[in-house]
Coordinates of C-alpha atoms in Angstrom, one line a residue:
M1 CA 32.5 -22.5 -13.5
D2 CA 36.0 -21.6 -12.2
A3 CA 37.3 -18.1 -11.5
Q4 CA 39.0 -17.9 -14.9
G5 CA 35.8 -18.9 -16.6
R6 CA 33.8 -16.4 -14.6
G7 CA 36.3 -13.7 -15.5
R8 CA 35.9 -14.4 -19.2
A9 CA 32.1 -14.4 -18.9
D10 CA 32.2 -11.1 -17.0
N11 CA 34.1 -9.5 -19.9
I12 CA 31.5 -10.4 -22.4
D13 CA 29.1 -7.7 -23.5
P14 CA 25.6 -9.2 -23.2
A15 CA 24.6 -7.7 -26.5
D16 CA 27.4 -9.7 -28.2
Q17 CA 25.7 -13.0 -27.1
W18 CA 22.8 -12.8 -29.5
V19 CA 23.5 -14.6 -32.8
L20 CA 21.4 -15.4 -35.8
N21 CA 20.2 -19.0 -36.2
P22 CA 19.7 -19.6 -40.0
N23 CA 17.6 -22.6 -39.3
T24 CA 14.9 -20.5 -37.7
G25 CA 15.6 -17.1 -38.9
E26 CA 15.6 -15.9 -35.3
Y27 CA 18.3 -14.3 -33.1
E28 CA 19.2 -16.5 -30.2
L29 CA 20.9 -15.9 -26.9
R30 CA 24.1 -18.0 -26.4
L31 CA 25.0 -17.6 -22.7
T32 CA 28.0 -20.0 -23.1
P33 CA 29.1 -21.9 -26.2
S34 CA 27.7 -25.1 -24.7
A35 CA 24.4 -23.7 -23.4
P36 CA 21.1 -24.4 -25.2
Q37 CA 20.0 -21.6 -27.4
S38 CA 16.6 -19.8 -27.1
S39 CA 15.0 -17.5 -29.5
V40 CA 14.2 -13.8 -28.8
P41 CA 11.9 -11.4 -30.4
G42 CA 12.9 -9.8 -33.6
P43 CA 13.3 -6.2 -32.2
R44 CA 16.7 -7.2 -31.0
R45 CA 17.9 -6.9 -34.6
S46 CA 17.1 -3.2 -34.7
D47 CA 19.2 -2.8 -31.6
S48 CA 22.2 -4.3 -33.3
Q49 CA 21.7 -2.3 -36.4
R50 CA 21.5 0.9 -34.3
S51 CA 24.8 -0.1 -32.6
G52 CA 26.6 0.0 -35.9
R53 CA 27.8 -3.6 -35.6
T54 CA 26.5 -6.7 -37.1
P55 CA 25.9 -9.9 -35.0
R56 CA 28.9 -11.4 -36.9
D57 CA 31.1 -8.6 -35.8
R58 CA 30.0 -8.9 -32.1
T59 CA 30.4 -12.7 -32.1
A60 CA 33.9 -12.4 -33.5
K61 CA 34.8 -9.8 -30.9
S62 CA 33.4 -12.0 -28.2
E63 CA 35.5 -15.0 -29.3
R64 CA 38.7 -12.9 -29.6
Q65 CA 38.1 -11.7 -26.0
Q66 CA 37.9 -15.4 -24.9
G67 CA 41.2 -16.3 -26.7
R68 CA 39.5 -18.2 -29.5
T69 CA 39.8 -18.0 -33.3
P70 CA 36.8 -16.2 -34.6
G71 CA 34.3 -18.6 -36.1
R72 CA 35.8 -21.7 -34.6
E73 CA 35.0 -23.7 -31.4
T74 CA 37.7 -25.0 -29.1
D75 CA 38.6 -28.6 -28.7
R76 CA 37.1 -28.7 -25.2
E77 CA 33.8 -27.2 -26.5
T78 CA 33.7 -29.7 -29.4
A79 CA 34.3 -32.6 -27.1
R80 CA 31.6 -31.3 -24.7
T81 CA 29.0 -31.0 -27.5
P82 CA 29.7 -33.8 -29.9
G83 CA 28.2 -33.3 -33.3
R84 CA 27.1 -29.8 -32.6
E85 CA 27.9 -27.3 -35.3
V86 CA 27.4 -23.6 -35.1
P87 CA 26.2 -22.4 -38.5
P88 CA 28.0 -19.5 -40.1
Q89 CA 26.4 -16.1 -39.1
R90 CA 24.7 -14.1 -41.7
R91 CA 22.2 -11.3 -42.0
R92 CA 18.6 -12.2 -41.5
R93 CA 16.8 -12.5 -44.8
A94 CA 13.1 -12.0 -45.4
E95 CA 12.7 -15.8 -46.1
P96 CA 15.9 -17.6 -45.1
E97 CA 16.6 -21.0 -46.6
P98 CA 17.9 -23.6 -44.2
P99 CA 21.4 -24.8 -45.2
A100 CA 22.1 -28.4 -46.0
G101 CA 23.3 -30.6 -43.2
R102 CA 22.1 -31.6 -39.8
R103 CA 19.7 -29.4 -37.9
S104 CA 20.3 -28.5 -34.3
R105 CA 19.3 -31.2 -31.9
R106 CA 16.9 -29.0 -30.0
P107 CA 14.4 -26.9 -32.0
A108 CA 14.5 -23.2 -31.1
K109 CA 11.6 -22.3 -28.9
K110 CA 9.6 -19.2 -29.6
K111 CA 8.7 -17.0 -26.6
P112 CA 5.0 -17.9 -25.7
K113 CA 2.5 -15.2 -26.7
A114 CA 1.0 -15.4 -23.2
K115 CA 4.4 -14.5 -21.7
K116 CA 4.7 -11.6 -24.0
A117 CA 1.2 -10.5 -23.1
L118 CA 2.0 -10.8 -19.4
M119 CA 5.1 -8.6 -19.9
W120 CA 3.0 -5.9 -21.6
T121 CA 0.2 -6.2 -19.1
G122 CA 2.5 -6.0 -16.1
G123 CA 4.1 -2.8 -17.5
T124 CA 0.8 -1.3 -18.3
M125 CA -0.7 -2.2 -14.9
A126 CA 2.3 -0.6 -13.2
F127 CA 1.7 2.6 -15.2
I128 CA -2.0 2.5 -14.4
L129 CA -1.3 2.1 -10.6
V130 CA 1.1 5.0 -10.6
A131 CA -1.3 7.2 -12.7
T132 CA -4.2 6.2 -10.6
G133 CA -2.4 6.9 -7.4
A134 CA -1.5 10.4 -8.6
A135 CA -5.0 11.0 -9.8
A136 CA -6.4 9.8 -6.4
Y137 CA -4.1 12.2 -4.6
F138 CA -5.2 15.2 -6.8
Y139 CA -8.8 14.2 -6.5
L140 CA -8.5 14.0 -2.7
K141 CA -7.1 17.5 -2.8
H142 CA -9.9 18.6 -5.0
L143 CA -12.5 17.2 -2.5
E144 CA -10.7 18.9 0.3
G145 CA -11.1 22.2 -1.5
N146 CA -14.8 21.6 -1.5
V147 CA -15.1 21.4 2.3
T148 CA -15.7 24.6 4.3
T149 CA -14.2 24.7 7.8
T150 CA -14.8 26.7 11.0
D151 CA -12.4 27.0 13.9
V152 CA -14.5 26.6 17.0
G153 CA -11.5 26.7 19.4
S154 CA -11.9 24.9 22.7
A155 CA -15.6 24.0 21.9
G156 CA -14.4 20.8 20.1
K157 CA -11.5 18.4 19.8
Q158 CA -8.5 19.1 17.6
G159 CA -8.4 15.6 16.1
F160 CA -10.3 12.4 15.6
S161 CA -9.6 9.1 17.3
K162 CA -10.7 5.7 15.8
N163 CA -10.3 4.1 19.3
E164 CA -12.7 6.2 21.3
A165 CA -16.4 7.0 21.4
F166 CA -17.3 10.2 19.7
N167 CA -20.1 12.8 19.6
I168 CA -20.8 14.8 16.4
L169 CA -23.4 17.6 16.3
I170 CA -25.2 17.6 13.0
I171 CA -26.7 21.0 12.3
G172 CA -29.2 21.8 9.5
T173 CA -29.4 25.6 9.1
D174 CA -32.3 27.6 7.7
K175 CA -30.0 29.9 5.9
R176 CA -31.6 31.0 2.6
T177 CA -28.6 32.5 0.9
G178 CA -26.7 30.7 -1.9
A179 CA -27.6 29.3 -5.2
G180 CA -30.7 27.1 -5.1
N181 CA -31.9 28.4 -1.7
E182 CA -34.0 31.3 -2.9
G183 CA -37.7 31.3 -2.2
Y184 CA -37.7 29.3 1.1
G185 CA -39.4 31.3 3.8
D186 CA -37.4 34.1 5.4
N187 CA -34.7 35.1 2.9
G188 CA -33.1 37.3 5.5
S189 CA -32.3 34.5 8.0
V190 CA -28.8 34.5 9.3
G191 CA -28.8 30.8 9.5
H192 CA -30.2 29.5 12.8
A193 CA -29.9 25.9 14.1
D194 CA -33.1 24.7 12.6
T195 CA -32.5 20.9 12.7
N196 CA -30.1 19.4 15.3
V197 CA -29.0 15.9 15.8
L198 CA -26.4 14.8 18.4
L199 CA -24.8 11.6 17.0
H200 CA -23.1 9.4 19.6
V201 CA -21.1 6.5 18.3
S202 CA -20.0 3.9 20.9
K203 CA -16.4 3.1 21.6
D204 CA -16.8 -0.5 20.5
R205 CA -18.8 0.5 17.4
T206 CA -21.6 -1.8 18.3
N207 CA -24.2 0.9 18.6
A208 CA -25.0 4.6 18.0
T209 CA -27.6 7.1 19.2
A210 CA -29.0 10.0 17.2
L211 CA -30.6 12.4 19.7
S212 CA -32.7 15.1 18.1
I213 CA -32.8 18.5 19.8
P214 CA -36.0 20.6 19.1
R215 CA -35.3 24.0 17.7
D216 CA -38.0 25.4 20.0
L217 CA -36.4 24.0 23.2
V218 CA -36.0 26.8 25.7
V219 CA -32.4 26.9 27.0
D220 CA -29.6 29.1 28.4
V221 CA -27.0 29.9 25.8
P222 CA -23.6 30.3 27.4
D223 CA -21.0 32.9 26.6
C224 CA -19.3 32.0 23.4
P225 CA -15.8 32.8 22.2
T226 CA -15.8 33.1 18.4
K227 CA -13.0 33.5 15.9
Q228 CA -13.2 36.6 13.7
E229 CA -12.0 36.9 10.1
D230 CA -9.0 38.9 11.2
G231 CA -7.9 36.1 13.5
S232 CA -9.0 37.9 16.7
E233 CA -11.5 36.4 19.2
K234 CA -14.8 37.9 20.2
V235 CA -16.9 36.7 23.1
V236 CA -20.6 36.7 22.3
P237 CA -22.5 37.2 25.6
G238 CA -24.8 34.4 26.6
T239 CA -28.6 34.7 27.0
T240 CA -31.2 33.0 29.2
N241 CA -34.6 31.4 28.3
Q242 CA -34.1 31.5 24.6
R243 CA -35.0 29.1 21.8
F244 CA -32.2 26.6 21.1
N245 CA -32.1 27.6 17.4
T246 CA -30.7 31.1 18.4
S247 CA -27.5 29.4 19.5
L248 CA -26.3 29.7 15.9
G249 CA -26.3 32.9 13.8
Q250 CA -27.9 35.1 16.4
D251 CA -25.5 38.0 17.3
G252 CA -22.7 36.4 15.2
R253 CA -22.7 33.0 17.0
D254 CA -20.8 30.2 15.2
P255 CA -21.4 26.4 15.4
G256 CA -19.1 26.4 18.4
C257 CA -21.8 28.3 20.3
T258 CA -24.3 25.6 19.4
M259 CA -21.9 22.9 20.6
R260 CA -21.4 24.7 23.9
T261 CA -25.2 25.0 24.3
V262 CA -25.7 21.3 23.8
E263 CA -23.2 20.5 26.5
T264 CA -24.8 23.1 28.9
V265 CA -28.2 21.5 28.4
T266 CA -27.3 17.8 28.3
G267 CA -23.9 17.6 30.0
I268 CA -22.7 15.6 27.0
P269 CA -19.4 16.9 25.6
V270 CA -19.5 17.5 21.8
D271 CA -16.3 16.6 19.9
H272 CA -17.1 17.9 16.4
F273 CA -19.9 19.4 14.2
M274 CA -21.1 19.0 10.7
M275 CA -23.4 21.7 9.3
A276 CA -25.4 21.8 6.0
D277 CA -28.0 24.1 4.4
F278 CA -31.0 23.3 2.3
N279 CA -28.9 22.4 -0.7
A280 CA -27.4 19.4 1.2
V281 CA -30.7 17.5 1.2
K282 CA -31.2 18.1 -2.5
T283 CA -27.7 17.2 -3.7
L284 CA -27.2 14.2 -1.4
T285 CA -30.5 12.6 -2.3
S286 CA -29.9 13.1 -6.0
A287 CA -26.4 11.7 -5.7
V288 CA -27.7 8.4 -4.4
G289 CA -30.6 8.2 -6.9
G290 CA -33.3 9.2 -4.4
V291 CA -34.4 8.1 -0.9
D292 CA -37.4 5.8 -0.2
V293 CA -40.1 7.2 2.1
C294 CA -43.5 6.1 3.2
V295 CA -46.6 8.0 4.2
E296 CA -49.8 6.6 5.7
Q297 CA -52.1 9.1 3.9
A298 CA -51.7 11.1 0.7
V299 CA -49.9 14.5 1.3
D300 CA -50.7 17.7 -0.5
D301 CA -49.1 20.6 1.5
P302 CA -49.3 24.0 -0.3
K303 CA -46.8 25.6 2.1
S304 CA -43.9 23.1 1.4
H305 CA -45.3 22.1 -2.0
L306 CA -45.0 18.4 -1.1
K307 CA -47.3 16.1 -3.0
L308 CA -47.1 12.3 -2.3
P309 CA -49.5 9.4 -2.8
A310 CA -50.2 7.1 0.2
G311 CA -47.7 4.4 0.6
E312 CA -44.1 4.2 -0.6
S313 CA -42.4 6.8 -2.8
T314 CA -38.9 7.8 -3.8
V315 CA -38.0 11.4 -3.3
E316 CA -34.9 13.4 -4.4
G317 CA -33.9 17.0 -4.9
E318 CA -36.6 19.6 -4.3
Q319 CA -39.1 16.9 -3.4
A320 CA -36.8 15.5 -0.7
L321 CA -36.3 19.0 0.7
A322 CA -40.0 19.5 0.9
F323 CA -40.4 16.2 2.7
V324 CA -38.1 17.1 5.5
R325 CA -39.3 20.7 5.8
T326 CA -43.1 20.1 5.9
R327 CA -44.8 20.0 9.3
H328 CA -48.4 20.8 8.4
A329 CA -48.9 17.3 7.0
W330 CA -47.9 15.4 10.2
G331 CA -49.6 14.8 13.5
N332 CA -50.3 18.1 15.3
Q333 CA -48.5 20.1 12.7
G334 CA -45.7 20.9 15.1
D335 CA -42.0 20.6 15.2
L336 CA -41.9 17.5 17.3
D337 CA -43.8 15.5 14.7
R338 CA -41.6 16.8 12.0
I339 CA -38.6 15.6 13.9
K340 CA -39.9 12.1 13.9
V341 CA -40.4 12.2 10.1
Q342 CA -36.8 13.6 9.7
Q343 CA -35.5 10.7 11.8
Q344 CA -37.2 8.2 9.5
F345 CA -35.8 10.1 6.5
L346 CA -32.3 10.0 7.9
G347 CA -32.6 6.2 8.5
S348 CA -33.7 5.7 4.9
L349 CA -30.8 7.8 3.6
M350 CA -28.3 5.8 5.7
R351 CA -29.7 2.6 4.3
K352 CA -29.5 3.9 0.7
M353 CA -25.9 5.2 1.2
A354 CA -24.8 1.8 2.6
S355 CA -26.7 -0.2 -0.1
S356 CA -24.9 -2.3 -2.8
D357 CA -26.5 -0.1 -5.4
T358 CA -24.5 2.9 -4.1
L359 CA -21.3 1.2 -3.0
T360 CA -20.8 -0.7 -6.3
S361 CA -21.5 2.3 -8.5
P362 CA -18.4 4.5 -9.2
T363 CA -20.7 7.1 -10.7
K364 CA -22.8 7.3 -7.5
L365 CA -19.8 7.3 -5.2
V366 CA -18.1 10.1 -7.0
S367 CA -21.4 12.1 -7.1
L368 CA -21.9 11.4 -3.4
A369 CA -18.3 12.5 -2.5
E370 CA -18.8 15.7 -4.5
A371 CA -22.2 16.5 -3.0
A372 CA -21.2 15.7 0.5
T373 CA -18.0 17.8 0.5
K374 CA -19.6 20.7 -1.2
A375 CA -22.6 20.7 1.2
L376 CA -20.7 20.4 4.5
T377 CA -19.1 22.9 6.8
V378 CA -17.2 21.2 9.6
D379 CA -14.8 22.1 12.4
T380 CA -11.0 22.1 11.7
G381 CA -10.6 19.0 13.8
I382 CA -12.2 16.9 11.0
G383 CA -11.6 19.3 8.1
K384 CA -9.5 16.9 6.0
V385 CA -11.2 14.6 3.6
S386 CA -9.1 11.7 4.9
T387 CA -10.5 12.4 8.4
L388 CA -14.1 12.6 7.2
K389 CA -13.5 9.3 5.4
D390 CA -12.3 7.8 8.7
V391 CA -15.4 9.1 10.5
A392 CA -17.7 7.6 7.8
L393 CA -15.9 4.2 8.0
E394 CA -16.2 4.1 11.8
L395 CA -19.9 4.9 11.6
K396 CA -20.3 2.2 8.9
K397 CA -19.2 -0.4 11.4
V398 CA -22.4 0.1 13.4
P399 CA -25.2 -2.2 12.4
P400 CA -28.3 -0.2 11.3
K401 CA -30.5 -2.1 13.8
N402 CA -28.4 -0.7 16.6
I403 CA -28.6 3.0 15.4
S404 CA -31.3 4.5 17.6
F405 CA -33.2 7.7 16.8
M406 CA -34.8 9.6 19.6
T407 CA -35.7 13.1 20.8
V408 CA -34.7 15.0 23.9
P409 CA -37.5 14.2 26.4
V410 CA -39.5 17.5 26.7
R411 CA -42.7 18.9 28.0
D412 CA -44.7 22.1 27.2
N413 CA -43.2 25.3 28.5
P414 CA -45.6 26.5 31.2
A415 CA -44.4 30.1 30.6
D416 CA -46.1 30.1 27.2
G417 CA -49.6 30.2 28.8
V418 CA -52.4 29.0 26.7
V419 CA -50.6 29.0 23.3
R420 CA -47.9 26.3 23.4
K421 CA -45.0 27.6 21.3
T422 CA -41.9 26.2 23.1
V423 CA -40.8 23.2 25.2
I424 CA -38.5 22.6 28.1
V425 CA -36.4 19.5 29.1
D426 CA -38.4 17.0 31.0
E427 CA -36.5 17.1 34.3
N428 CA -37.7 13.6 35.2
A429 CA -36.9 11.7 31.9
G430 CA -34.1 13.9 30.4
P431 CA -31.2 13.3 32.8
A432 CA -31.4 9.5 32.5
V433 CA -31.2 9.7 28.7
F434 CA -28.2 12.2 28.9
D435 CA -26.4 10.0 31.4
A436 CA -26.8 6.9 29.2
I437 CA -25.3 8.6 26.2
K438 CA -22.5 10.2 28.3
N439 CA -21.6 6.8 29.7
D440 CA -21.7 5.0 26.3
V441 CA -24.7 2.9 27.2
S442 CA -26.7 1.4 24.2
F443 CA -30.4 2.0 23.7
T444 CA -30.7 -1.3 21.8
E445 CA -29.9 -4.8 22.7
V446 CA -26.3 -5.3 21.6
K447 CA -25.2 -8.9 21.3
K448 CA -21.5 -8.2 21.2
K449 CA -20.6 -7.4 24.8
Q450 CA -17.1 -7.0 26.1
K451 CA -18.0 -9.3 29.0
A452 CA -14.4 -10.1 30.1
Q453 CA -13.6 -6.4 30.4
K454 CA -16.8 -5.6 32.3
D455 CA -16.2 -8.5 34.6
A456 CA -12.7 -7.3 35.3
Q457 CA -13.9 -3.8 36.1
A458 CA -16.6 -5.1 38.4
A459 CA -14.0 -7.3 40.2
R460 CA -12.0 -4.2 41.2
L461 CA -14.8 -3.3 43.6
K462 CA -14.8 -6.7 45.3
G463 CA -12.6 -7.4 48.3
T464 CA -11.6 -6.0 51.6
K465 CA -11.9 -2.2 52.3
S466 CA -9.6 -0.1 54.4
E467 CA -11.0 2.2 57.1
A468 CA -11.7 5.7 55.9
S469 CA -9.0 7.0 58.2
E470 CA -6.4 5.0 56.3
V471 CA -7.3 6.3 52.9
R472 CA -4.6 8.6 51.6
V473 CA -5.5 10.5 48.4
R474 CA -4.6 13.6 46.3
I475 CA -7.5 15.3 44.6
L476 CA -7.2 17.0 41.2
N477 CA -9.7 19.0 39.2
G478 CA -9.7 17.5 35.7
G479 CA -12.7 19.2 34.1
A480 CA -15.2 19.6 36.9
P481 CA -16.5 23.0 37.8
A482 CA -14.1 25.4 39.5
G483 CA -13.7 24.7 43.2
S484 CA -14.8 21.1 43.0
A485 CA -11.5 19.7 44.3
Q486 CA -11.7 21.9 47.4
E487 CA -15.4 21.1 47.9
T488 CA -14.7 17.4 47.7
L489 CA -11.7 17.7 50.1
Q490 CA -13.9 19.4 52.7
W491 CA -16.7 16.8 52.3
L492 CA -14.3 13.8 52.6
Q493 CA -12.6 15.2 55.7
N494 CA -15.6 16.6 57.5
D495 CA -18.3 14.1 56.6
E496 CA -16.6 10.9 55.6
G497 CA -13.5 10.8 57.9
V498 CA -11.0 10.7 55.0
L499 CA -8.5 12.8 56.9
K500 CA -5.4 11.9 54.9
S501 CA -6.5 13.8 51.8
E502 CA -5.3 17.0 50.1
N503 CA -6.2 19.3 47.3
A504 CA -3.5 19.0 44.5
G505 CA -5.0 21.7 42.2
N506 CA -5.8 21.2 38.5
A507 CA -4.9 18.1 36.5
P508 CA -2.6 18.4 33.4
A509 CA -5.5 17.6 31.1
E510 CA -9.3 17.5 31.3
L511 CA -11.1 14.1 31.5
S512 CA -14.6 13.3 30.5
K513 CA -14.9 10.9 33.4
T514 CA -13.7 10.8 37.0
T515 CA -10.9 8.4 37.7
L516 CA -9.1 6.9 40.7
E517 CA -5.5 5.7 40.1
Y518 CA -3.9 3.5 42.7
A519 CA -1.0 1.1 43.2
P520 CA -1.6 -2.7 43.8
D521 CA -0.9 -2.3 47.5
Q522 CA -3.5 0.5 47.7
A523 CA -6.4 -1.6 46.3
A524 CA -8.2 -1.8 49.7
Q525 CA -8.0 1.9 50.1
A526 CA -9.3 2.4 46.6
R527 CA -12.3 0.2 47.2
R528 CA -13.2 2.2 50.3
L529 CA -13.0 5.5 48.5
A530 CA -15.0 4.1 45.6
A531 CA -17.7 3.0 48.0
I532 CA -17.7 6.5 49.6
M533 CA -17.9 8.4 46.3
G534 CA -20.1 5.9 44.4
L535 CA -17.4 5.2 41.8
S536 CA -18.0 2.4 39.2
G537 CA -15.4 -0.3 38.4
S538 CA -14.6 1.5 35.1
A539 CA -13.4 4.6 37.1
M540 CA -10.8 2.4 38.9
K541 CA -7.4 2.6 37.2
P542 CA -4.8 0.2 38.6
G543 CA -1.4 2.0 38.1
E544 CA 1.1 3.7 40.4
S545 CA 1.0 5.7 43.6
V546 CA 2.2 9.3 43.8
T547 CA 4.0 11.1 46.6
N548 CA 1.8 13.6 48.6
S549 CA 3.0 16.8 50.2
Q550 CA 4.3 14.8 53.2
G551 CA 6.4 12.5 51.1
L552 CA 4.1 9.5 51.5
P553 CA 2.5 7.4 48.8
A554 CA -1.0 8.4 47.9
M555 CA -3.7 7.6 45.3
T556 CA -4.8 10.1 42.7
L557 CA -8.5 11.1 42.4
T558 CA -9.1 13.2 39.2
L559 CA -12.6 14.8 39.0
G560 CA -13.8 14.7 35.4
K561 CA -16.5 16.5 33.5
D562 CA -19.0 13.9 34.9
F563 CA -18.5 15.2 38.5
K564 CA -21.9 16.3 39.9
G565 CA -20.9 17.6 43.2
A566 CA -19.5 16.4 46.5
G567 CA -21.6 13.5 47.9
V568 CA -23.3 12.8 44.5
S569 CA -22.8 9.2 43.4
L570 CA -20.8 8.8 40.2
T571 CA -21.9 5.2 39.5
A572 CA -22.6 5.0 35.7
P573 CA -25.8 3.5 34.5
T574 CA -25.6 0.0 33.0
K575 CA -28.9 0.1 31.2
A576 CA -30.5 2.8 29.1
P577 CA -34.0 4.1 30.1
E578 CA -37.0 3.1 28.0
V579 CA -37.7 5.9 25.5
D580 CA -39.8 6.4 22.4
K581 CA -37.3 5.6 19.6
S582 CA -36.8 4.1 16.1
T583 CA -33.9 2.4 14.6
A584 CA -32.2 2.9 11.2
D585 CA -33.1 -0.6 9.9
K586 CA -36.8 -0.2 10.2
V587 CA -39.1 1.4 7.6
K588 CA -41.9 3.5 9.1
C589 CA -44.7 5.4 7.4
A590 CA -45.0 9.0 8.4
S591 CA -48.4 10.1 9.7

């Protein structure tokens, strides 16, 4: 079409291009006088009537705008469409009679019903998506209102990273207050740390370790800064030789105190906590439709009111709570045997929550979301529901067969005398377990190994080594005990001959692991220092050199939280020790 033609078309009101075809009784769109006509739905008629103009009026107006006599075609149009006649326009009748003469060459097509349906469906779907998105947002805010948070300050991390290993302390309190908790033992309990599980999830999400900490473990509870309701901070003094469960509730201690106690005992930094009371077991098990358990012999415990036949059963609500609370039905009727039963219960709960029965049931998922958020108290670092969802999704990546349950290695406390009431960490077996968790070592055989990365790290230790006298290094304290940088400096200079070393003070940020950063031309120096200090390949960080106090290039040694003292090797374990454990994929019968 030329410019003139385009100009005329641009001046046409689109509403004026709909005309009535008396052959079909339908209004049709005429884009140009020579274009084929197509029918449109009847509602267009009501539009024309509302405009106050009839189709005949609009057609006449359109033809006048194009310089034509209303009701007549131009010679050019007639030549272009021989034999075509445009029937006179008239109002649509209920049952129009076709006029005499030839019909149009091409019968008018009605809009397919499927296309109409698609138009309606598309519009409806768009509305549903918008409505659902808004509903999901408000529901998320509703769930967020269910969660209780506690600010534990520097005891934990301020955020959650999907790309790092993480440690979450799960605390079950014996607090009896609150609806549904009446009648359980000591109603005056302030809420001690009755059940404690340190959950470590590996960086590559191939494995996880759930380490149970006995409530009767004798520990030293450190000083604990706690946030008060008025925003101030109060330091609760630490105590020595106390049961672990007193790290919470006693003297106003908050979950941050329990987190600090775990790190004091194990050396494992705790990133976050999740705490629940008795109601959590009842509501969570009911939300998923019950948890499958197994007992070797029939149980009838009058103290916990647990009654179960031998073999497999499904428990929920009050019965599930009785199952995890009872200890007189298992083994030597002590807390250690109850811990094993609780581990089996948690494994079964994990399997049920990840089952298709739960994940494909909207009712169960909503009930589970409501129950979980109402039951939990968490630190502010993971206080948002979206963050809790991220934590759950990261944990879901771990295969159940690689989730190991175990207990802190302990032995009877000799200070108890004849009556054994408490336990202490087994100094022979405990440190190896703690080191494995700290260094992200799996307690199960993991097929998915990042072999290339491990080989590259190991290769950093291979090659020539400089003389100790040629090693130039700055030492920073990045989380080690106070004075560690100076202690290491003196040891390197006096005992190892690393004379070109200096104390550079504290690092800008704390590190969980000691690192040695060096430039490519300092690799030989780095290998010598690694050999002296017992650094692993993972501690070696190829990077850049820095300038020391004499203006010369030097490496940077940052002592992390894993630093054990000058002269103590920092080589991380590559294999976890053999321990008594169970995994989340196995069904075991309690006994």
